[in-house]
Short mmCIF file of C-alpha atoms in Angstrom, two decimals:
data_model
loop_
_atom_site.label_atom_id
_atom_site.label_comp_id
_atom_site.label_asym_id
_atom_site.label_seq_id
_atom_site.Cartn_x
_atom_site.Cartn_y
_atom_site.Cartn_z
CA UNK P 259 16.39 -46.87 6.01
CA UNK P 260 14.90 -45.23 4.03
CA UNK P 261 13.96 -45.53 2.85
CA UNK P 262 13.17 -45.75 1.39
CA UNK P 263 12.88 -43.01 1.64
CA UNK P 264 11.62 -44.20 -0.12
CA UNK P 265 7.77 -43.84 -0.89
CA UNK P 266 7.77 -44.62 -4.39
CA UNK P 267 10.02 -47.02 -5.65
CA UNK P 268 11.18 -48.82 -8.72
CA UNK P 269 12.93 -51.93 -10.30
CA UNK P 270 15.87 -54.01 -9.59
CA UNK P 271 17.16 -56.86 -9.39
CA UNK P 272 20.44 -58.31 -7.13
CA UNK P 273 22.88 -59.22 -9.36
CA UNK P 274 24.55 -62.05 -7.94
CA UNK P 275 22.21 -63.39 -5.18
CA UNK P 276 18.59 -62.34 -6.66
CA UNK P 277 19.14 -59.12 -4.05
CA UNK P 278 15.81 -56.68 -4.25
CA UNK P 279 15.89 -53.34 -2.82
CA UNK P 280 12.84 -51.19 -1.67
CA UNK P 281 10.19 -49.08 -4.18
CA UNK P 282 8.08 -50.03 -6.93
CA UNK P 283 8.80 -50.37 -10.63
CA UNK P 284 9.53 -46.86 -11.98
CA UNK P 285 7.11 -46.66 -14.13
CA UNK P 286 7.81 -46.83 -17.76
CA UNK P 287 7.92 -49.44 -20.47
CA UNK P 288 10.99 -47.91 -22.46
CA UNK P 289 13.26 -44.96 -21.49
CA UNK P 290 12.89 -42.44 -24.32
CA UNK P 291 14.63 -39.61 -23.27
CA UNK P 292 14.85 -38.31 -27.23
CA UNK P 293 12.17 -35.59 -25.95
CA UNK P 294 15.21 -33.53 -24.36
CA UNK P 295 17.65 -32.08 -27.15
CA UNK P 296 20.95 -34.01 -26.34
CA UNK P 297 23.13 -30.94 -25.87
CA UNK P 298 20.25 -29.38 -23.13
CA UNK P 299 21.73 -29.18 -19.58
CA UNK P 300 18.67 -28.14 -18.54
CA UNK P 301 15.11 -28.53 -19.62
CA UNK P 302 12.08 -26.56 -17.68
CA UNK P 303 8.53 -27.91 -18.36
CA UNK P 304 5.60 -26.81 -16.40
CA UNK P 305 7.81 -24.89 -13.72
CA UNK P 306 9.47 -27.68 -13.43
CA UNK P 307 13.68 -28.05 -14.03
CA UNK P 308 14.61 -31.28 -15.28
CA UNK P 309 18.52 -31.77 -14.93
CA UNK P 310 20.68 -33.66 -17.64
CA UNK P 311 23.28 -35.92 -17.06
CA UNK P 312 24.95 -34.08 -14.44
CA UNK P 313 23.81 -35.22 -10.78
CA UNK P 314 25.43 -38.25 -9.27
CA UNK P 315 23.56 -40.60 -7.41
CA UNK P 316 26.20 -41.24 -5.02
CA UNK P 317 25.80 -37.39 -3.63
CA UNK P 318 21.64 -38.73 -3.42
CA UNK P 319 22.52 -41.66 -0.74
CA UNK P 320 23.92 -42.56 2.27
CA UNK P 321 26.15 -45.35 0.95
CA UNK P 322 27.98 -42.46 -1.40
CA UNK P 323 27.91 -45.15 -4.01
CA UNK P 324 26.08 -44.82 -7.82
CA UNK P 325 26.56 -42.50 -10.91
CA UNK P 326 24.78 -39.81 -13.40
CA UNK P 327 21.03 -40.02 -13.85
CA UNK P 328 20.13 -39.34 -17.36
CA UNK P 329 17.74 -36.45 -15.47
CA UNK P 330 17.48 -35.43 -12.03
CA UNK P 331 14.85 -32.97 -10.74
CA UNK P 332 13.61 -32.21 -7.26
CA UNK P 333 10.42 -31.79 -5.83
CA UNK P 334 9.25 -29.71 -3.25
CA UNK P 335 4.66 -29.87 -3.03
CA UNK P 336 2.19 -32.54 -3.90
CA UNK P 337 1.31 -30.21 -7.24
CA UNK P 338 5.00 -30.50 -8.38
CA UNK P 339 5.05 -34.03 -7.50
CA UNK P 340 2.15 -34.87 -9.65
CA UNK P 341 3.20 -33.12 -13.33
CA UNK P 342 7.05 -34.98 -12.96
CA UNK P 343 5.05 -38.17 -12.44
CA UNK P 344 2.99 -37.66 -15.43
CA UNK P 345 5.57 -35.99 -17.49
CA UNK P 346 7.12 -39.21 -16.83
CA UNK P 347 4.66 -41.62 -17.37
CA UNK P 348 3.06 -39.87 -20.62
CA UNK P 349 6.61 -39.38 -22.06
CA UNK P 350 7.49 -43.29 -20.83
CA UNK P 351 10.67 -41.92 -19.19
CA UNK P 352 11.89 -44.54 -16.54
CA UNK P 353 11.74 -43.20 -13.35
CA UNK P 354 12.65 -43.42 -9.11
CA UNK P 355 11.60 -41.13 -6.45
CA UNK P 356 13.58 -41.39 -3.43
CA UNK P 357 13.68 -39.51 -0.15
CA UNK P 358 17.04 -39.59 1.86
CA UNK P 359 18.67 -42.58 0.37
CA UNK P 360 19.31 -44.38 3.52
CA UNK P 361 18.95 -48.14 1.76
CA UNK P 362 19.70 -47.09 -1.52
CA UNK P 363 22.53 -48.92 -3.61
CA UNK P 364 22.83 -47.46 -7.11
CA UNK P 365 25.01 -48.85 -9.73
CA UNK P 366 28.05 -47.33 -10.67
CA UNK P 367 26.94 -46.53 -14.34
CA UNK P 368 23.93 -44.66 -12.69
CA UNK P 369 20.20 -44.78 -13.86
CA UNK P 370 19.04 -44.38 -17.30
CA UNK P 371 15.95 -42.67 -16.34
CA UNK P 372 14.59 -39.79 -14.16
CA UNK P 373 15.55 -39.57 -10.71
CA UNK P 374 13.05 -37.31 -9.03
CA UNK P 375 14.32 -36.32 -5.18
CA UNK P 376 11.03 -35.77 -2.85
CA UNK P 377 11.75 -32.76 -0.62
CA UNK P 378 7.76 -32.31 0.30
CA UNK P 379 8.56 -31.45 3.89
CA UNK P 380 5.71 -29.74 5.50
CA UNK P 381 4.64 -30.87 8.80
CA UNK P 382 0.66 -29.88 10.01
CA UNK P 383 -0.62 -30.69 13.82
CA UNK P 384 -4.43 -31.31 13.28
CA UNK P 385 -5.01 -32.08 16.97
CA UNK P 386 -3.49 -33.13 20.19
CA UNK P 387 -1.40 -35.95 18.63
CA UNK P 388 -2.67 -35.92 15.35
CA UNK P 389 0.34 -34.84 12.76
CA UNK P 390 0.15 -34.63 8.65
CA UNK P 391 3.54 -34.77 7.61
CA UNK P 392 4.99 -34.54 3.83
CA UNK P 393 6.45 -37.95 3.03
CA UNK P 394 9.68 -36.05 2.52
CA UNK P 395 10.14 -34.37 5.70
CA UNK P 396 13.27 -36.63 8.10
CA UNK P 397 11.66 -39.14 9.94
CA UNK P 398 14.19 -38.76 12.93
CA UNK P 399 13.05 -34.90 13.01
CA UNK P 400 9.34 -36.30 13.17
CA UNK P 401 10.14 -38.78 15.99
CA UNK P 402 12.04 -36.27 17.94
CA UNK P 403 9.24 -33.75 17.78
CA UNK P 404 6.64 -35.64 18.70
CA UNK P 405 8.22 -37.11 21.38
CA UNK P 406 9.24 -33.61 22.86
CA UNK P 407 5.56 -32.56 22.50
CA UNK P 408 4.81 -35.83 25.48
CA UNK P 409 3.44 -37.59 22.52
CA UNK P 410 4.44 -41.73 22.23
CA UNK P 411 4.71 -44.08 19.60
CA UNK P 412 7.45 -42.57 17.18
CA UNK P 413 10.19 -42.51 19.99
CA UNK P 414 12.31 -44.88 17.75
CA UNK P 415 12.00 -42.93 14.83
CA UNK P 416 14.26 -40.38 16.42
CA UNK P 417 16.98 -42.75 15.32
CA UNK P 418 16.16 -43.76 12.27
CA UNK P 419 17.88 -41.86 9.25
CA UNK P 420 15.07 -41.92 6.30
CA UNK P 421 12.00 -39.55 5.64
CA UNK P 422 8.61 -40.11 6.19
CA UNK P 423 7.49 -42.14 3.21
CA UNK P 424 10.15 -44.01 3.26
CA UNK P 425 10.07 -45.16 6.81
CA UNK P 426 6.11 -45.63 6.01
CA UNK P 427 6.74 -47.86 3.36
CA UNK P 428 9.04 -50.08 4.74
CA UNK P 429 7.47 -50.09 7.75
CA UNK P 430 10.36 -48.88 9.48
CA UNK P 431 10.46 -50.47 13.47
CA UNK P 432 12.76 -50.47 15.95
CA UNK P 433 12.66 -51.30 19.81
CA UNK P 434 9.83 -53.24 19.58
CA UNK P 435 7.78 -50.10 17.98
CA UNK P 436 6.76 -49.70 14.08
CA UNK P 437 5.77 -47.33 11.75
CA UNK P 438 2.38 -48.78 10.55
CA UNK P 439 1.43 -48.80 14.03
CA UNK P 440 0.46 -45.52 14.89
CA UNK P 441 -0.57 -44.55 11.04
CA UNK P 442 -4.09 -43.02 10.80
CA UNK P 443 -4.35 -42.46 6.79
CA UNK P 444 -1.64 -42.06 3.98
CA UNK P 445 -2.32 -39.55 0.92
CA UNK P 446 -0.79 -41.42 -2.42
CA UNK P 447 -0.55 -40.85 -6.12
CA UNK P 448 -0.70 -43.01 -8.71
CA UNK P 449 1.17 -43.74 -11.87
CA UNK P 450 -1.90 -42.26 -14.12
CA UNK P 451 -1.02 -38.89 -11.51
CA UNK P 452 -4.17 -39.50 -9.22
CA UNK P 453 -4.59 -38.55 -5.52
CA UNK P 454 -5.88 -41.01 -3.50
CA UNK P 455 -6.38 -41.37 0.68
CA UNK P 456 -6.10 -44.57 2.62
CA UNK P 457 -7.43 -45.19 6.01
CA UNK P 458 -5.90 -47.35 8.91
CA UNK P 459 -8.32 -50.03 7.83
CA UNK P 460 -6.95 -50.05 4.04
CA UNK P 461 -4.23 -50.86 5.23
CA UNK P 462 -1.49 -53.87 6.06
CA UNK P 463 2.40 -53.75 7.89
CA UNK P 464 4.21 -56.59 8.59
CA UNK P 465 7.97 -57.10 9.42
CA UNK P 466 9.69 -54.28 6.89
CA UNK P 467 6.28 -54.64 4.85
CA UNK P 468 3.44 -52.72 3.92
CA UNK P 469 0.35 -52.21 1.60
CA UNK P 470 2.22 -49.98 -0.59
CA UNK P 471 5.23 -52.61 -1.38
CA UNK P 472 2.23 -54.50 -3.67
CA UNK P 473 0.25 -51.61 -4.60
CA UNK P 474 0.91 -52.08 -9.20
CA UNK P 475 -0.38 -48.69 -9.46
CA UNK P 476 1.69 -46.79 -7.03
CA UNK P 477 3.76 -43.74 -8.07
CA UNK P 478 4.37 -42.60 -4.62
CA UNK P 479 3.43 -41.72 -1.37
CA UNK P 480 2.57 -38.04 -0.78
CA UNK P 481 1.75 -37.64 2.96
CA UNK P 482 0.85 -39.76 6.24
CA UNK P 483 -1.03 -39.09 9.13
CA UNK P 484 -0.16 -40.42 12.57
CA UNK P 485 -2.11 -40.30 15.06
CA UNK P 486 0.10 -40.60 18.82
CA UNK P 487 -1.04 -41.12 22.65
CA UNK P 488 0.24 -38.86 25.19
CA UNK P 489 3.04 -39.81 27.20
CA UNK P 490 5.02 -38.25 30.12
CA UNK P 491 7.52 -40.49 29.34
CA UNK P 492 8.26 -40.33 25.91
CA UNK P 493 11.04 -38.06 25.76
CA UNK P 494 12.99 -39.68 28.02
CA UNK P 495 12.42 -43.15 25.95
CA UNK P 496 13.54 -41.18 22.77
CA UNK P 497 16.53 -39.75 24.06
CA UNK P 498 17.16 -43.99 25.41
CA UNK P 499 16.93 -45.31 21.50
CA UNK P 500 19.31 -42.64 20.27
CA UNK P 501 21.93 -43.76 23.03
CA UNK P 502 21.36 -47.46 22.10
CA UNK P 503 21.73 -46.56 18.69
CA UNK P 504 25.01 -44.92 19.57
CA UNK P 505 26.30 -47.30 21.06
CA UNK P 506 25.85 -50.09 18.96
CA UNK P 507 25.72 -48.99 15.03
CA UNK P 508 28.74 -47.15 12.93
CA UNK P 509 27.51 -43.83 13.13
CA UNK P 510 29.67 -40.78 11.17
CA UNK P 511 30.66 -43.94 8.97
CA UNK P 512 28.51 -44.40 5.31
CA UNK P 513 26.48 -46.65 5.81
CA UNK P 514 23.35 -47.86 4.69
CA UNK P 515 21.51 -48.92 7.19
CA UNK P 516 20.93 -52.62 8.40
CA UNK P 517 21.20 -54.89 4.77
CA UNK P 518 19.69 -57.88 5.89
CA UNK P 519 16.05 -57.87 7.67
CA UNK P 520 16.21 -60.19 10.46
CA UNK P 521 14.85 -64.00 9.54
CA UNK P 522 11.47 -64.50 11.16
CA UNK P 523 11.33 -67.79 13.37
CA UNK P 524 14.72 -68.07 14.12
CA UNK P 525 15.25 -66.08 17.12
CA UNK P 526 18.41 -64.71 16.18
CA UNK P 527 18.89 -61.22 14.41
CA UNK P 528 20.96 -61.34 11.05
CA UNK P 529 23.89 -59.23 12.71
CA UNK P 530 24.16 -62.18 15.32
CA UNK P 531 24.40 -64.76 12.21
CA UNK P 532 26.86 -62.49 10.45
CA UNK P 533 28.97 -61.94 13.56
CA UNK P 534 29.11 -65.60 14.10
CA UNK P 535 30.24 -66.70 10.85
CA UNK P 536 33.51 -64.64 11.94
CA UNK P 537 32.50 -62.04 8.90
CA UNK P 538 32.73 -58.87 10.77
CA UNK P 539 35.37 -56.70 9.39
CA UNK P 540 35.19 -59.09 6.34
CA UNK P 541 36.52 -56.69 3.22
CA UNK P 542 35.89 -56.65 -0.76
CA UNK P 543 37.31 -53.57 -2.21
CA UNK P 544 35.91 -50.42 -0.41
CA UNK P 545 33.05 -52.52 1.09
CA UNK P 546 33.36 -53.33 4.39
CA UNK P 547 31.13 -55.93 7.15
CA UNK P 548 31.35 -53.09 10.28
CA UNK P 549 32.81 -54.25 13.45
CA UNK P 550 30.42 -52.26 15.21
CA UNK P 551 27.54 -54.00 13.84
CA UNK P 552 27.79 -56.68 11.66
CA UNK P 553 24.71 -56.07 9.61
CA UNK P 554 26.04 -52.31 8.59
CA UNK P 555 28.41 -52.68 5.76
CA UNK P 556 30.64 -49.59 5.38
CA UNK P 557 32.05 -47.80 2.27
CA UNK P 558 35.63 -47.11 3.58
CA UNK P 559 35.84 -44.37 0.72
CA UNK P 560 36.07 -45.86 -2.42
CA UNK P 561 33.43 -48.66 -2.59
CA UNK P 562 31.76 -49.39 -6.25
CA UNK P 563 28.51 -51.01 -6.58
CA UNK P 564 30.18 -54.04 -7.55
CA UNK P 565 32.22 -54.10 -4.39
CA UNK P 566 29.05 -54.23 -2.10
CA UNK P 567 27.26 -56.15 -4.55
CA UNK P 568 29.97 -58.86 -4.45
CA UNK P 569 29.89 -58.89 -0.01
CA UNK P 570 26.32 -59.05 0.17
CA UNK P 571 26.33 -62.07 -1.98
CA UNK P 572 29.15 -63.28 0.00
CA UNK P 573 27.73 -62.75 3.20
CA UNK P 574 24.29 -64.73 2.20
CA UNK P 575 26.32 -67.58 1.18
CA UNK P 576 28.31 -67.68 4.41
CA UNK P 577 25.22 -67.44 6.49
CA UNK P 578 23.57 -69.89 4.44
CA UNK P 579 26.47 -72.72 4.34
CA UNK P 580 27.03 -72.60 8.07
CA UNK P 581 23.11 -72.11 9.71
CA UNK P 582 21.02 -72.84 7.09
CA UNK P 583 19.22 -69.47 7.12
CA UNK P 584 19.16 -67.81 3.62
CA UNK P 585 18.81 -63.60 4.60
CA UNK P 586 16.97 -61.41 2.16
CA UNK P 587 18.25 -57.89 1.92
CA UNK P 588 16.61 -54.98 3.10
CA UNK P 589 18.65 -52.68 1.55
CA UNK P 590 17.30 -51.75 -1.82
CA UNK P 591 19.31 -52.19 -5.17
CA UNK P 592 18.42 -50.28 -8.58
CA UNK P 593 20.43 -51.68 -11.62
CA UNK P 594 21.11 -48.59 -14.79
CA UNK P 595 17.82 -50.19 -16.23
CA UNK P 596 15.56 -51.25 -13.67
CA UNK P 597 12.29 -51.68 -15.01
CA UNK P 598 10.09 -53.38 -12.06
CA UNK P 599 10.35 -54.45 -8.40
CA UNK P 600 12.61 -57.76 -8.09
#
């Protein structure tokens, strides 16, 4: 996931089936992009190079699905970071940050705004388990670092394909370990372009939730601090969640991670549901239920957005007609005009 990479993200909304997708609203009222002269490719501001019209958003994600941005720039330190945000916001340019793209479904007409890629990617040890890491550095880098270092708690991250503030904002988990359990503080910024830290005790993670998903004033998150136990056994229990991811997900395929979260109470996990309403394989256009794992849907090479839209409806229905259990989507969809979090 990723995702989001997500730290900051924006609006959506699922076309057919009310589907949301993970970030906050991008942060704009209207998108007036007049302040570029049409015929620019390129406009610099501040040290900063904003990118017209020519970056596809299906090169930005792991799906490979999604077209042009109206402007695309890339990030690479907090101070860079900060001026796109407020260039943004004081210009009331529409705009998504995202990190790797790993539960990312863009539309095939693209994003009228500003798609800002977070590439902040330093990574600090301020003591014996104690890491500061740039909310765009990979989170399965992180997890197999620290876990090479005897340190546990981020074994699982090691297979989890987003960066750092994505994973912390979705509260990435797997094998019974999660994100927001072994966070110490995160550094954010907010839309007005304001630093601000917040400590363990500021802070809430639930099942694929976190603080940050209902923070209004959120522009993105910047860095997080972990704080890990020693472990003689930690690499060994990293190196066990990467073989049980490859033996049971669709890796080398595009994927976008798991779409559905798993329903809480039921005691079955959404690929279970999926793979017993005789969906795997189950094809619309280039979109594809995985016969690996159910809840990965694949683009076989030419999926639009349409095409996955139109299976992930499908697949809710199914689930819903034959168990009664209505899944909400983890994967996170941004329409061409997204103005707020569906």
């Amino acid at each position: 996931m990723e995702a989001l990479n997500l730290f900051k993200m924006p609006s959506m909304s699922f076309p057919p089936s009310n589907y949301p997708h993970v970030l906050l609203p991008p942060r704009t009222t209207t998108t007036s992009l007049s302040v570029f002269n049409e015929k620019q490719q390129t406009h610099n501001w501040n040290g900063l190079k904003f990118i017209r019209g020519k970056k596809l958003l299906k090169d930005l994600t792991s799906w490979g699905i999604g077209g042009p941005c109206n402007y695309f720039l890339q990030v690479s330190d907090q101070t860079q970071l900060i001026s796109a945000i407020r260039y943004c916001h004081e210009h009331s340019i529409r705009y998504i940050i995202i990190g790797k793209g790993s539960n990312c479904l863009f539309d095939d007409l693209g994003f009228d705004g500003c798609v800002i890629l977070n590439r902040i990617e330093f990574l600090e040890r301020k003591e014996a388990g104690m890491y500061r890491v740039g909310s765009g550095f990979r989170f399965n880098r992180l997890g197999i670092h620290c876990s090479n270092q005897g340190f546990t708690g981020l074994e699982f991250a090691g297979a989890i394909p987003a960066t750092v503030g994505g994973a912390t904002y979705m509260n990435a988990g797997a094998n019974a370990q999660e994100t927001g359990d072994v966070i110490y503080s995160v550094d954010v910024v907010t839309v007005q372009g304001k630093l601000q830290r917040l400590e363990k005790n500021d802070l809430n993670f639930g099942y694929r939730s976190s603080t940050f998903q209902d923070m209004k004033d959120l522009a993105a998150i910047v860095a997080v601090t972990f704080q890990l136990q020693e472990s003689g056994s930690a690499r060994t229990k990293q190196q066990e969640c990467l073989e049980r991811r490859r033996t049971t997900q669709p890796l080398g395929e595009r994927t976008a991670g798991s779409v559905f979260r798993n329903p809480l109470n039921v005691g079955v996990a959404a690929a279970e549901l999926i793979e017993k309403a005789g969906l795997k394989g189950f094809r619309i256009g280039g979109a594809v239920v995985s016969n690996v794992h159910a809840n990965f849907f694949v683009n076989v090479g030419n999926s639009t957005s349409r095409d996955m839209l139109d299976l992930i409806a499908l697949v809710k229905d199914k689930v819903d007609q034959k168990f009664g259990v209505q899944l909400k989507e983890e994967v996170l969809y941004f329409h061409p005009h997204c103005t707020g979090l569906d």
